[in-house]
PDB file of C-alpha atoms in Angstrom:
ATOM      1  CA  UNK W  15       0.000   0.000   0.000  1.00 54.00           C
ATOM      2  CA  UNK W  16       1.413   3.402  -0.995  1.00 61.00           C
ATOM      3  CA  UNK W  17       2.007   6.050   1.644  1.00 70.00           C
ATOM      4  CA  UNK W  18       0.214   9.363   1.500  1.00 73.00           C
ATOM      5  CA  UNK W  19       1.317  11.991   0.774  1.00 77.00           C
ATOM      6  CA  UNK W  20       3.772  10.680  -1.795  1.00 79.00           C
ATOM      7  CA  UNK W  21       7.398  11.689  -1.545  1.00 84.00           C
ATOM      8  CA  UNK W  22       9.027  13.929  -4.137  1.00 84.00           C
ATOM      9  CA  UNK W  23      10.783  10.850  -5.525  1.00 88.00           C
ATOM     10  CA  UNK W  24       7.461   8.964  -5.834  1.00 85.00           C
ATOM     11  CA  UNK W  25       5.885  11.931  -7.612  1.00 81.00           C
ATOM     12  CA  UNK W  26       8.825  12.191 -10.016  1.00 84.00           C
ATOM     13  CA  UNK W  27       8.698   8.432 -10.689  1.00 86.00           C
ATOM     14  CA  UNK W  28       4.932   8.618 -11.263  1.00 83.00           C
ATOM     15  CA  UNK W  29       5.334  11.513 -13.694  1.00 81.00           C
ATOM     16  CA  UNK W  30       8.091   9.696 -15.551  1.00 84.00           C
ATOM     17  CA  UNK W  31       5.960   6.531 -15.789  1.00 84.00           C
ATOM     18  CA  UNK W  32       2.997   8.561 -17.081  1.00 79.00           C
ATOM     19  CA  UNK W  33       5.068  10.417 -19.683  1.00 80.00           C
ATOM     20  CA  UNK W  34       6.773   7.186 -20.761  1.00 81.00           C
ATOM     21  CA  UNK W  35       3.337   5.597 -21.239  1.00 82.00           C
ATOM     22  CA  UNK W  36       2.311   8.204 -23.836  1.00 78.00           C
ATOM     23  CA  UNK W  37       2.094   6.653 -27.285  1.00 77.00           C
ATOM     24  CA  UNK W  38       3.460   9.225 -29.785  1.00 74.00           C
ATOM     25  CA  UNK W  39       1.618   7.506 -32.651  1.00 72.00           C
ATOM     26  CA  UNK W  40      -1.716   7.838 -30.828  1.00 71.00           C
ATOM     27  CA  UNK W  41      -0.980  11.518 -30.148  1.00 66.00           C
ATOM     28  CA  UNK W  42      -0.178  12.080 -33.828  1.00 64.00           C
ATOM     29  CA  UNK W  43      -3.366  10.304 -34.891  1.00 62.00           C
ATOM     30  CA  UNK W  44      -5.444  12.479 -32.550  1.00 59.00           C
ATOM     31  CA  UNK W  45      -3.647  15.641 -33.664  1.00 58.00           C
ATOM     32  CA  UNK W  46      -4.258  14.801 -37.305  1.00 57.00           C
ATOM     33  CA  UNK W  47      -8.038  14.673 -36.832  1.00 60.00           C
ATOM     34  CA  UNK W  48      -8.217  18.343 -37.892  1.00 64.00           C
ATOM     35  CA  UNK W  49      -6.579  20.114 -40.781  1.00 73.00           C
ATOM     36  CA  UNK W  50      -5.219  23.530 -39.795  1.00 73.00           C
ATOM     37  CA  UNK W  51      -4.086  26.235 -42.160  1.00 78.00           C
ATOM     38  CA  UNK W  52      -2.654  29.613 -41.227  1.00 82.00           C
ATOM     39  CA  UNK W  53      -3.583  32.603 -43.382  1.00 83.00           C
ATOM     40  CA  UNK W  54      -2.236  36.142 -43.216  1.00 86.00           C
ATOM     41  CA  UNK W  55      -4.287  39.228 -44.147  1.00 86.00           C
ATOM     42  CA  UNK W  56      -2.605  42.079 -46.053  1.00 89.00           C
ATOM     43  CA  UNK W  57      -2.552  43.999 -42.736  1.00 90.00           C
ATOM     44  CA  UNK W  58      -0.475  41.198 -41.160  1.00 87.00           C
ATOM     45  CA  UNK W  59      -3.247  39.631 -39.063  1.00 84.00           C
ATOM     46  CA  UNK W  60      -2.882  35.858 -38.858  1.00 84.00           C
ATOM     47  CA  UNK W  61      -5.890  33.521 -38.891  1.00 81.00           C
ATOM     48  CA  UNK W  62      -6.144  29.804 -38.264  1.00 79.00           C
ATOM     49  CA  UNK W  63      -8.748  27.832 -40.229  1.00 80.00           C
ATOM     50  CA  UNK W  64      -9.462  24.410 -38.731  1.00 77.00           C
ATOM     51  CA  UNK W  65     -11.400  21.768 -40.639  1.00 78.00           C
ATOM     52  CA  UNK W  66     -12.288  18.555 -38.767  1.00 76.00           C
ATOM     53  CA  UNK W  67     -11.751  15.429 -40.841  1.00 72.00           C
ATOM     54  CA  UNK W  68     -14.987  13.445 -41.208  1.00 70.00           C
ATOM     55  CA  UNK W  69     -13.713   9.879 -40.823  1.00 65.00           C
ATOM     56  CA  UNK W  70     -11.931  10.655 -37.556  1.00 64.00           C
ATOM     57  CA  UNK W  71     -14.582  12.637 -35.684  1.00 68.00           C
ATOM     58  CA  UNK W  72     -18.182  11.704 -35.023  1.00 70.00           C
ATOM     59  CA  UNK W  73     -20.831  14.372 -34.343  1.00 76.00           C
ATOM     60  CA  UNK W  74     -18.674  17.011 -36.027  1.00 77.00           C
ATOM     61  CA  UNK W  75     -21.169  19.848 -35.648  1.00 80.00           C
ATOM     62  CA  UNK W  76     -21.541  19.162 -31.911  1.00 78.00           C
ATOM     63  CA  UNK W  77     -17.743  19.175 -31.545  1.00 75.00           C
ATOM     64  CA  UNK W  78     -17.391  22.450 -33.494  1.00 75.00           C
ATOM     65  CA  UNK W  79     -20.067  24.091 -31.326  1.00 77.00           C
ATOM     66  CA  UNK W  80     -18.391  22.699 -28.218  1.00 73.00           C
ATOM     67  CA  UNK W  81     -15.044  24.226 -29.145  1.00 70.00           C
ATOM     68  CA  UNK W  82     -16.680  27.555 -29.930  1.00 71.00           C
ATOM     69  CA  UNK W  83     -18.391  27.754 -26.508  1.00 71.00           C
ATOM     70  CA  UNK W  84     -16.621  30.101 -24.120  1.00 56.00           C
ATOM     71  CA  UNK W  85     -14.704  29.451 -20.921  1.00 59.00           C
ATOM     72  CA  UNK W  86     -12.219  31.597 -19.033  1.00 64.00           C
ATOM     73  CA  UNK W  87      -9.501  29.155 -20.036  1.00 71.00           C
ATOM     74  CA  UNK W  88      -7.210  31.030 -22.445  1.00 68.00           C
ATOM     75  CA  UNK W  89      -8.261  30.034 -25.937  1.00 72.00           C
ATOM     76  CA  UNK W  90      -8.059  31.721 -29.331  1.00 79.00           C
ATOM     77  CA  UNK W  91     -10.897  34.069 -30.254  1.00 84.00           C
ATOM     78  CA  UNK W  92     -13.384  32.410 -32.603  1.00 86.00           C
ATOM     79  CA  UNK W  93     -14.246  34.681 -35.545  1.00 87.00           C
ATOM     80  CA  UNK W  94     -16.412  32.332 -37.606  1.00 86.00           C
ATOM     81  CA  UNK W  95     -17.564  28.745 -37.694  1.00 84.00           C
ATOM     82  CA  UNK W  96     -19.924  26.744 -39.813  1.00 81.00           C
ATOM     83  CA  UNK W  97     -21.498  23.403 -40.374  1.00 78.00           C
ATOM     84  CA  UNK W  98     -20.674  21.281 -43.366  1.00 72.00           C
ATOM     85  CA  UNK W  99     -22.767  19.425 -45.885  1.00 65.00           C
ATOM     86  CA  UNK W 100     -25.792  20.732 -47.720  1.00 63.00           C
ATOM     87  CA  UNK W 101     -27.220  22.300 -44.542  1.00 61.00           C
ATOM     88  CA  UNK W 102     -25.268  25.544 -44.967  1.00 66.00           C
ATOM     89  CA  UNK W 103     -25.639  27.094 -48.429  1.00 71.00           C
ATOM     90  CA  UNK W 104     -23.087  29.810 -47.513  1.00 73.00           C
ATOM     91  CA  UNK W 105     -20.385  27.157 -47.075  1.00 73.00           C
ATOM     92  CA  UNK W 106     -19.390  25.849 -50.521  1.00 73.00           C
ATOM     93  CA  UNK W 107     -16.681  23.550 -49.112  1.00 76.00           C
ATOM     94  CA  UNK W 108     -19.144  21.101 -47.595  1.00 76.00           C
ATOM     95  CA  UNK W 109     -16.950  20.826 -44.478  1.00 81.00           C
ATOM     96  CA  UNK W 110     -17.503  22.042 -40.923  1.00 83.00           C
ATOM     97  CA  UNK W 111     -14.898  24.673 -40.027  1.00 84.00           C
ATOM     98  CA  UNK W 112     -13.617  27.092 -37.376  1.00 86.00           C
ATOM     99  CA  UNK W 113     -11.729  30.330 -38.136  1.00 88.00           C
ATOM    100  CA  UNK W 114      -9.886  31.528 -35.064  1.00 87.00           C
ATOM    101  CA  UNK W 115      -7.178  33.955 -34.025  1.00 87.00           C
ATOM    102  CA  UNK W 116      -3.619  32.781 -34.422  1.00 85.00           C
ATOM    103  CA  UNK W 117      -1.798  32.565 -31.100  1.00 80.00           C
ATOM    104  CA  UNK W 118       1.980  32.424 -31.390  1.00 77.00           C
ATOM    105  CA  UNK W 119       3.798  29.951 -29.217  1.00 77.00           C
ATOM    106  CA  UNK W 120       5.284  26.523 -29.300  1.00 75.00           C
ATOM    107  CA  UNK W 121       3.929  23.071 -28.640  1.00 80.00           C
ATOM    108  CA  UNK W 122       4.813  21.342 -25.406  1.00 83.00           C
ATOM    109  CA  UNK W 123       7.905  19.206 -25.922  1.00 86.00           C
ATOM    110  CA  UNK W 124       7.524  16.431 -23.346  1.00 85.00           C
ATOM    111  CA  UNK W 125      11.204  15.521 -23.322  1.00 84.00           C
ATOM    112  CA  UNK W 126      12.316  19.147 -22.897  1.00 87.00           C
ATOM    113  CA  UNK W 127       9.608  19.672 -20.260  1.00 87.00           C
ATOM    114  CA  UNK W 128      10.995  16.795 -18.212  1.00 88.00           C
ATOM    115  CA  UNK W 129      14.351  18.616 -18.099  1.00 90.00           C
ATOM    116  CA  UNK W 130      12.819  21.845 -16.751  1.00 90.00           C
ATOM    117  CA  UNK W 131      13.462  22.696 -13.130  1.00 91.00           C
ATOM    118  CA  UNK W 132      10.798  21.576 -10.618  1.00 90.00           C
ATOM    119  CA  UNK W 133       9.543  25.151 -10.079  1.00 92.00           C
ATOM    120  CA  UNK W 134       8.747  25.583 -13.778  1.00 90.00           C
ATOM    121  CA  UNK W 135       7.026  22.198 -13.945  1.00 88.00           C
ATOM    122  CA  UNK W 136       5.039  22.920 -10.792  1.00 89.00           C
ATOM    123  CA  UNK W 137       3.827  26.237 -12.270  1.00 88.00           C
ATOM    124  CA  UNK W 138       2.752  24.485 -15.482  1.00 87.00           C
ATOM    125  CA  UNK W 139       0.905  21.774 -13.552  1.00 88.00           C
ATOM    126  CA  UNK W 140      -0.837  24.324 -11.308  1.00 85.00           C
ATOM    127  CA  UNK W 141      -2.216  26.075 -14.402  1.00 83.00           C
ATOM    128  CA  UNK W 142      -3.264  22.751 -15.891  1.00 84.00           C
ATOM    129  CA  UNK W 143      -5.041  21.755 -12.662  1.00 85.00           C
ATOM    130  CA  UNK W 144      -6.914  25.089 -12.680  1.00 82.00           C
ATOM    131  CA  UNK W 145      -8.093  24.419 -16.244  1.00 79.00           C
ATOM    132  CA  UNK W 146      -9.219  20.889 -15.388  1.00 81.00           C
ATOM    133  CA  UNK W 147     -11.022  22.114 -12.268  1.00 77.00           C
ATOM    134  CA  UNK W 148     -12.898  24.678 -14.342  1.00 74.00           C
ATOM    135  CA  UNK W 149     -13.842  22.086 -16.948  1.00 72.00           C
ATOM    136  CA  UNK W 150     -14.939  19.675 -14.209  1.00 71.00           C
ATOM    137  CA  UNK W 151     -17.533  22.220 -13.037  1.00 64.00           C
ATOM    138  CA  UNK W 152     -19.247  22.163 -16.437  1.00 63.00           C
ATOM    139  CA  UNK W 153     -22.255  19.941 -17.081  1.00 60.00           C
ATOM    140  CA  UNK W 154     -22.208  18.281 -20.476  1.00 56.00           C
ATOM    141  CA  UNK W 155     -25.154  16.703 -22.323  1.00 58.00           C
ATOM    142  CA  UNK W 156     -22.849  13.836 -23.361  1.00 56.00           C
ATOM    143  CA  UNK W 157     -19.134  13.101 -23.552  1.00 58.00           C
ATOM    144  CA  UNK W 158     -17.141  15.430 -25.794  1.00 55.00           C
ATOM    145  CA  UNK W 159     -19.678  18.274 -25.964  1.00 53.00           C
ATOM    146  CA  UNK W 160     -19.603  21.504 -23.990  1.00 54.00           C
ATOM    147  CA  UNK W 161     -22.971  22.984 -22.954  1.00 51.00           C
ATOM    148  CA  UNK W 162     -24.551  25.753 -25.015  1.00 52.00           C
ATOM    149  CA  UNK W 163     -24.211  29.280 -23.638  1.00 47.00           C
TER     150      UNK W 163
END
């Protein structure tokens, strides 16, 4: 039986085991479920257009609406979104889409993150816990869909 609270060594070992258990191929498959393109206006404004890929996502319109719903978690501003298929005559592509603000930054590099000092990792995890706590307070009609606002 494990002791509570865990020691710093136990926490570090648990984190390492969790990170080592991540399947990079599964992450890539999940990440490739949406096509993203970055466009730049003549004034220099960058936009991200995201198009969910039909075979990989069920209930696409529910997912698009879910992502568009607001939280206080920092997310890009949504400027437009639409449903695909013949339902929306203004959308000639036939695909659901989201056009959102471009937010500069870099993706989390798990290996580099593991080399960060404990204070930096603790700060990251505290922010992540705050986000999860906020999401936990939401009531969803079914898994994967945020409530309408």
